[in-house]
mmCIF file of C-alpha atoms in Angstrom:
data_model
loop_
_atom_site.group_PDB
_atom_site.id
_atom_site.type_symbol
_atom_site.label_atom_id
_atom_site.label_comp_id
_atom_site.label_asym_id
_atom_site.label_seq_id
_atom_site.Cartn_x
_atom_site.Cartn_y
_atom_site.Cartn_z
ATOM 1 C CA UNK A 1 -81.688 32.366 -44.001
ATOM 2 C CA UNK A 2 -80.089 29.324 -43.699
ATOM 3 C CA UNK A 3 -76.861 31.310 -44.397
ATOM 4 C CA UNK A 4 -77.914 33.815 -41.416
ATOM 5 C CA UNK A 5 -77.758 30.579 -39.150
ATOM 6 C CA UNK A 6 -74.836 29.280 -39.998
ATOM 7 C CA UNK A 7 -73.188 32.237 -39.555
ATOM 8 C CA UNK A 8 -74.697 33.232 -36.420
ATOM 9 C CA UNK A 9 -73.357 29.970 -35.003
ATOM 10 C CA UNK A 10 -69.867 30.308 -36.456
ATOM 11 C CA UNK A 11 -69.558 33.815 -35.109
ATOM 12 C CA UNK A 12 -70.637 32.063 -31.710
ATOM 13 C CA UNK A 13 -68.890 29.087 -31.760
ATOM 14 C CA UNK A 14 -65.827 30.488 -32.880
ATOM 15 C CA UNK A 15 -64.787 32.558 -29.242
ATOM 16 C CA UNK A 16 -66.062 29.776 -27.699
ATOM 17 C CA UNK A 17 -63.364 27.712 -29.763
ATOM 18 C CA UNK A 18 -61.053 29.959 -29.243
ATOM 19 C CA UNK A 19 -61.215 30.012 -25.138
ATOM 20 C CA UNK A 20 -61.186 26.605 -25.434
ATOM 21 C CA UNK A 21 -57.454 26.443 -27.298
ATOM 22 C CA UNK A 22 -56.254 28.970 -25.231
ATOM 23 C CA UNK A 23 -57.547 27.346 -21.908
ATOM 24 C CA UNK A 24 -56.200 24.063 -22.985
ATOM 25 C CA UNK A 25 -52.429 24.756 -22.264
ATOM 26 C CA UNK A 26 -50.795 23.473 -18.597
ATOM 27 C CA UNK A 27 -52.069 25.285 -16.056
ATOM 28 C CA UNK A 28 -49.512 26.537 -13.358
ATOM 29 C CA UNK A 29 -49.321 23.681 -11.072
ATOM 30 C CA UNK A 30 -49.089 21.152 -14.005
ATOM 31 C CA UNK A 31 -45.799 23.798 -14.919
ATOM 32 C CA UNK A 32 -44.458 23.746 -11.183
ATOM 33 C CA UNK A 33 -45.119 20.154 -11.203
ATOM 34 C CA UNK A 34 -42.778 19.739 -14.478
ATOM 35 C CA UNK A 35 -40.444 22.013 -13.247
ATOM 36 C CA UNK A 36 -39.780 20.211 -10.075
ATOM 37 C CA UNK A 37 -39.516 17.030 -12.254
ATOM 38 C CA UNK A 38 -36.980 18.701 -13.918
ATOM 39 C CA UNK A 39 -34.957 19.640 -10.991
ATOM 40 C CA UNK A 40 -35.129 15.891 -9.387
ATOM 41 C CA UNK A 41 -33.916 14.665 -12.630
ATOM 42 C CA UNK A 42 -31.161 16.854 -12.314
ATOM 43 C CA UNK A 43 -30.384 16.606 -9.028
ATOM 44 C CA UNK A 44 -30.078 12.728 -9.212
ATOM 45 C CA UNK A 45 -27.873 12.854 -12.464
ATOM 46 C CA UNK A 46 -25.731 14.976 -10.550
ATOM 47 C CA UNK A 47 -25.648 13.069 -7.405
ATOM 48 C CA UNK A 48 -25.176 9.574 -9.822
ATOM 49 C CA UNK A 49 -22.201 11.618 -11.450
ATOM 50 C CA UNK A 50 -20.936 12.449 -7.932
ATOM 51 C CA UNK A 51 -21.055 9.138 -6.983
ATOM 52 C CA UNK A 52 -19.086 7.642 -10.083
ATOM 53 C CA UNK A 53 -16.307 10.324 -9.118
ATOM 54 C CA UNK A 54 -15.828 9.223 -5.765
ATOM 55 C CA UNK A 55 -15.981 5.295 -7.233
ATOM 56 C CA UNK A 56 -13.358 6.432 -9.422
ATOM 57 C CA UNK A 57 -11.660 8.076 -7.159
ATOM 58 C CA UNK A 58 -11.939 5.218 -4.595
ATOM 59 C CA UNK A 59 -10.352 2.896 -7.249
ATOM 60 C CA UNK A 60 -7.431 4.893 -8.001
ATOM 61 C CA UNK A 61 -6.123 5.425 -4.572
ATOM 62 C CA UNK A 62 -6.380 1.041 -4.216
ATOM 63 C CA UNK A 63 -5.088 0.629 -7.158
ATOM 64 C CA UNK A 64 -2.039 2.635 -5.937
ATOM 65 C CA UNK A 65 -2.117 1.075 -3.246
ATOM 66 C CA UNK A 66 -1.747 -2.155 -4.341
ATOM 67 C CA UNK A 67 1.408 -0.758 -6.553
ATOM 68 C CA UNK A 68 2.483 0.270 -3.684
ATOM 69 C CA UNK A 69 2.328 -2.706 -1.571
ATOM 70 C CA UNK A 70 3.728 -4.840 -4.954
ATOM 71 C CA UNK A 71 6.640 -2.567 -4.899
ATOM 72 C CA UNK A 72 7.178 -3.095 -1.106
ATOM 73 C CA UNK A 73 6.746 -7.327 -1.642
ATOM 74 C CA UNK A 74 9.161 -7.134 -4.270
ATOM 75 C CA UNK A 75 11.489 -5.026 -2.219
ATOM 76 C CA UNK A 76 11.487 -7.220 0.852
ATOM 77 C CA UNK A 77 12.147 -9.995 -1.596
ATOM 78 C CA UNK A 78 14.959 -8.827 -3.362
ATOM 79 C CA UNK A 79 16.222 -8.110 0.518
ATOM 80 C CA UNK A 80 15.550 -11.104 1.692
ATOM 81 C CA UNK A 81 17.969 -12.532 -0.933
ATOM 82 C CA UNK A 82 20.561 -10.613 0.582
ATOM 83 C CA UNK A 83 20.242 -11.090 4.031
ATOM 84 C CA UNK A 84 23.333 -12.582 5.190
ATOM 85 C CA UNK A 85 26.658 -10.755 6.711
ATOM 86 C CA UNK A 86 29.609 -12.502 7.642
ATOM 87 C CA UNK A 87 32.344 -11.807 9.956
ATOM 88 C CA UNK A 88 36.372 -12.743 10.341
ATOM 89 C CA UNK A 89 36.852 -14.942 13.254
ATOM 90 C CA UNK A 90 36.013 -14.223 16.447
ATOM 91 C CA UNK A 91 35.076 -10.946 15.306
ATOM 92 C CA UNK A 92 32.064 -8.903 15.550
ATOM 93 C CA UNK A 93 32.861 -5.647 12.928
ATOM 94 C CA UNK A 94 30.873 -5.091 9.811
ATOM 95 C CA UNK A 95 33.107 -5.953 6.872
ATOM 96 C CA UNK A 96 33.046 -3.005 4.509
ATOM 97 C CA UNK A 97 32.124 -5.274 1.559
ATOM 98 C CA UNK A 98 28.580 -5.683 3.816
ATOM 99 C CA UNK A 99 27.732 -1.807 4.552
ATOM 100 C CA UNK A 100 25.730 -1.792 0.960
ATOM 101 C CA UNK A 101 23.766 -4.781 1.814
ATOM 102 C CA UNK A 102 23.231 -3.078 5.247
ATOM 103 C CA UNK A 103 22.505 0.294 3.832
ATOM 104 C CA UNK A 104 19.585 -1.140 1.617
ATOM 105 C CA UNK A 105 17.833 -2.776 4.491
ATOM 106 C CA UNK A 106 18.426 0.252 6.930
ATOM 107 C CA UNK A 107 16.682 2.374 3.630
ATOM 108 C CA UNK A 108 13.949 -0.073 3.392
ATOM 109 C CA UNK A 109 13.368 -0.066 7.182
ATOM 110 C CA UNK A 110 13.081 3.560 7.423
ATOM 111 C CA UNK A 111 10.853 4.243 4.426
ATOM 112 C CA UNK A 112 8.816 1.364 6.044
ATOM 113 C CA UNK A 113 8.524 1.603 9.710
ATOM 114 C CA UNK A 114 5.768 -1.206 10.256
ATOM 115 C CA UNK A 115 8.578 -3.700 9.000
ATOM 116 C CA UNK A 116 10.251 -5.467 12.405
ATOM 117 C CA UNK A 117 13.251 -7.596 11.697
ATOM 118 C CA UNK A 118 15.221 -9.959 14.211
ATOM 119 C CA UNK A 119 18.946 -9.937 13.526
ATOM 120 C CA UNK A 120 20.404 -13.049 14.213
ATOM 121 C CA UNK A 121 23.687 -13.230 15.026
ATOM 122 C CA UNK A 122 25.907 -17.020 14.665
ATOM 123 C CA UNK A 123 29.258 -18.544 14.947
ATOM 124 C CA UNK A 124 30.943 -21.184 14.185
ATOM 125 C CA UNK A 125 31.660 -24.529 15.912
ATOM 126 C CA UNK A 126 35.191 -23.797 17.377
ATOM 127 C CA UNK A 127 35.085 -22.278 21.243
ATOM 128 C CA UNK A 128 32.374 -23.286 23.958
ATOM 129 C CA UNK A 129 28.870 -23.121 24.034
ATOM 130 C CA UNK A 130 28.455 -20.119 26.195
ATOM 131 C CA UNK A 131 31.668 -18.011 24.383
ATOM 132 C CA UNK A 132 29.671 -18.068 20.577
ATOM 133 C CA UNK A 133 26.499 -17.276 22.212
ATOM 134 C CA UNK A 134 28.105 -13.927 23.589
ATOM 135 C CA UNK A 135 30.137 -13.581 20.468
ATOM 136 C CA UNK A 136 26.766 -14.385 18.250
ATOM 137 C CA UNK A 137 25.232 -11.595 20.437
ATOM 138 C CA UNK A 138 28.092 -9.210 19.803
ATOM 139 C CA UNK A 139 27.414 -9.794 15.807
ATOM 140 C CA UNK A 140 23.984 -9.430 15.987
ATOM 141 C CA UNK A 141 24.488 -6.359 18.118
ATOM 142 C CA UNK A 142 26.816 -5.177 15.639
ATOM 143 C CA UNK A 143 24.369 -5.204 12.804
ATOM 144 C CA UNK A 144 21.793 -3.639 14.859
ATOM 145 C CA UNK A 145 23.354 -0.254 15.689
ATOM 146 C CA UNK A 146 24.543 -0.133 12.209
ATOM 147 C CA UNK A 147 21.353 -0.466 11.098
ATOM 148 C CA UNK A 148 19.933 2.483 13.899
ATOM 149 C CA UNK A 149 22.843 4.410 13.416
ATOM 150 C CA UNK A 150 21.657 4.631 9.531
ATOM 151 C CA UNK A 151 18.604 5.843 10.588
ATOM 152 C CA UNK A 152 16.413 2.833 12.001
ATOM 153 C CA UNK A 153 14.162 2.842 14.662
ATOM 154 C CA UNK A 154 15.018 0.831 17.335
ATOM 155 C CA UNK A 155 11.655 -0.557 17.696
ATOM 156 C CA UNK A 156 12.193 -2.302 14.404
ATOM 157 C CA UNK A 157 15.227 -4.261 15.483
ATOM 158 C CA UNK A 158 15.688 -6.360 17.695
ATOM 159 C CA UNK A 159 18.626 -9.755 17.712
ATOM 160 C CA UNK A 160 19.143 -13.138 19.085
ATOM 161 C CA UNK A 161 22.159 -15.354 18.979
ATOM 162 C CA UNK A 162 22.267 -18.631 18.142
ATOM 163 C CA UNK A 163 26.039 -19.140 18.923
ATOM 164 C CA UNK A 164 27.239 -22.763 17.124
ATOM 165 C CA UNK A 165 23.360 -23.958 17.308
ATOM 166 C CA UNK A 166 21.972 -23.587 13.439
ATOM 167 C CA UNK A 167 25.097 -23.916 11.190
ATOM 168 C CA UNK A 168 24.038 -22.975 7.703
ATOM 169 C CA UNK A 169 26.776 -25.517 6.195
ATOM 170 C CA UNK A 170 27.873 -28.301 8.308
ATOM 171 C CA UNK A 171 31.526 -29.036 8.352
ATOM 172 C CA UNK A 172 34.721 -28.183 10.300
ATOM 173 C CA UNK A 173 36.187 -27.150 6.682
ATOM 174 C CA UNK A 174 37.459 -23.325 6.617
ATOM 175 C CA UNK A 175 34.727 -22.929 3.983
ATOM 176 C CA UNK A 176 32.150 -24.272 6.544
ATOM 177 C CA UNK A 177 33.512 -22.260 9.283
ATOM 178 C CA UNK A 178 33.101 -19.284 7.481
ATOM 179 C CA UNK A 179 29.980 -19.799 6.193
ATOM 180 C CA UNK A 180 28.639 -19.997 9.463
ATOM 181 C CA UNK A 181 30.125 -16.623 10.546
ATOM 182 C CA UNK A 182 27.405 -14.269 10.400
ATOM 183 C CA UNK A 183 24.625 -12.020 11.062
ATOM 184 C CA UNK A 184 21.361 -12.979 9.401
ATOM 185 C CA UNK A 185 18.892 -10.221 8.579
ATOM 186 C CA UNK A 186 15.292 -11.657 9.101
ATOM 187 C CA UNK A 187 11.995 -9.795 7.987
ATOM 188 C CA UNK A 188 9.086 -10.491 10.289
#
């Protein structure tokens, strides 16, 4: 009898059991709810991974930049080394022995048209004051429309003279003289 019992309430028990285990999975929300967690998840790893790309991407183009802008410093220095043209007395033509110097700064000038540069033009000491600031014109002049006729803007350029006024070597020597025959090529 006791037998009967126990088997009456295993026989009961065990659908009830049974409902229960079946029952106790997620129900649909808790599943909507997990997929949507899911898809956030997702979403934000993809937006973080978008993100990093465009950091990335954002670091590259200023570190080029910055190449660039080295390469253009180191340019304009190695320019600014070679600045200087000189002329023959009381002359104002471009020596051939200059057009290379004047061809690298007309190059530079072009492939960079924010650079400005002021072409000064000086003389030396012999003839009046007024005479070598027309003739430190005429060299400055000189240097300019080579410089546009390679290709620079004329907005770039622009010259002063200085006639006898800033000597670079002081002297009435021939060496002197000459020295101070010329057409300076300054960056601004």
């Amino acid at each position: 009898m006791q037998f009967n019992k126990v088997m009456k309430s295993f026989v009961i028990a065990l659908p009830v059991v049974t409902m229960m285990a079946c029952s106790s999975g997620p129900s649909e929300e808790e599943l909507a709810a997990e997929r949507n967690r899911v898809a956030q998840e997702q979403a934000e790893a993809e937006r973080q991974s978008r993100q990093n790309e465009e950091a990335r991407v954002e670091a590259e183009a200023a570190q080029r930049m910055n190449r660039q802008q080295e390469m253009v410093q180191e340019q304009l220095e190695s320019l600014k080394n070679e600045q200087t043209v000189y002329f023959d007395f009381d002359r104002a033509t471009i020596k051939s022995e200059f057009q290379e110097i004047l061809n690298k700064h007309a190059e530079f000038l072009v492939q960079n048209p924010d650079q400005n540069v002021v072409i000064e033009g000086h003389t030396d000491s012999r003839g009046t004051p007024e005479y070598n600031i027309a003739l430190g014109e005429r060299r400055g002049q000189a240097v300019e429309t080579y410089l546009m006729n390679a290709g620079v803007s004329s907005d770039q350029v622009s010259t002063v003279s200085y006639g006898e006024e800033k000597p670079a070597v002081m002297g009435s020597t021939e060496y002197a003289q000459a020295q101070n025959r010329r057409g300076v090529v300054v960056y601004q």
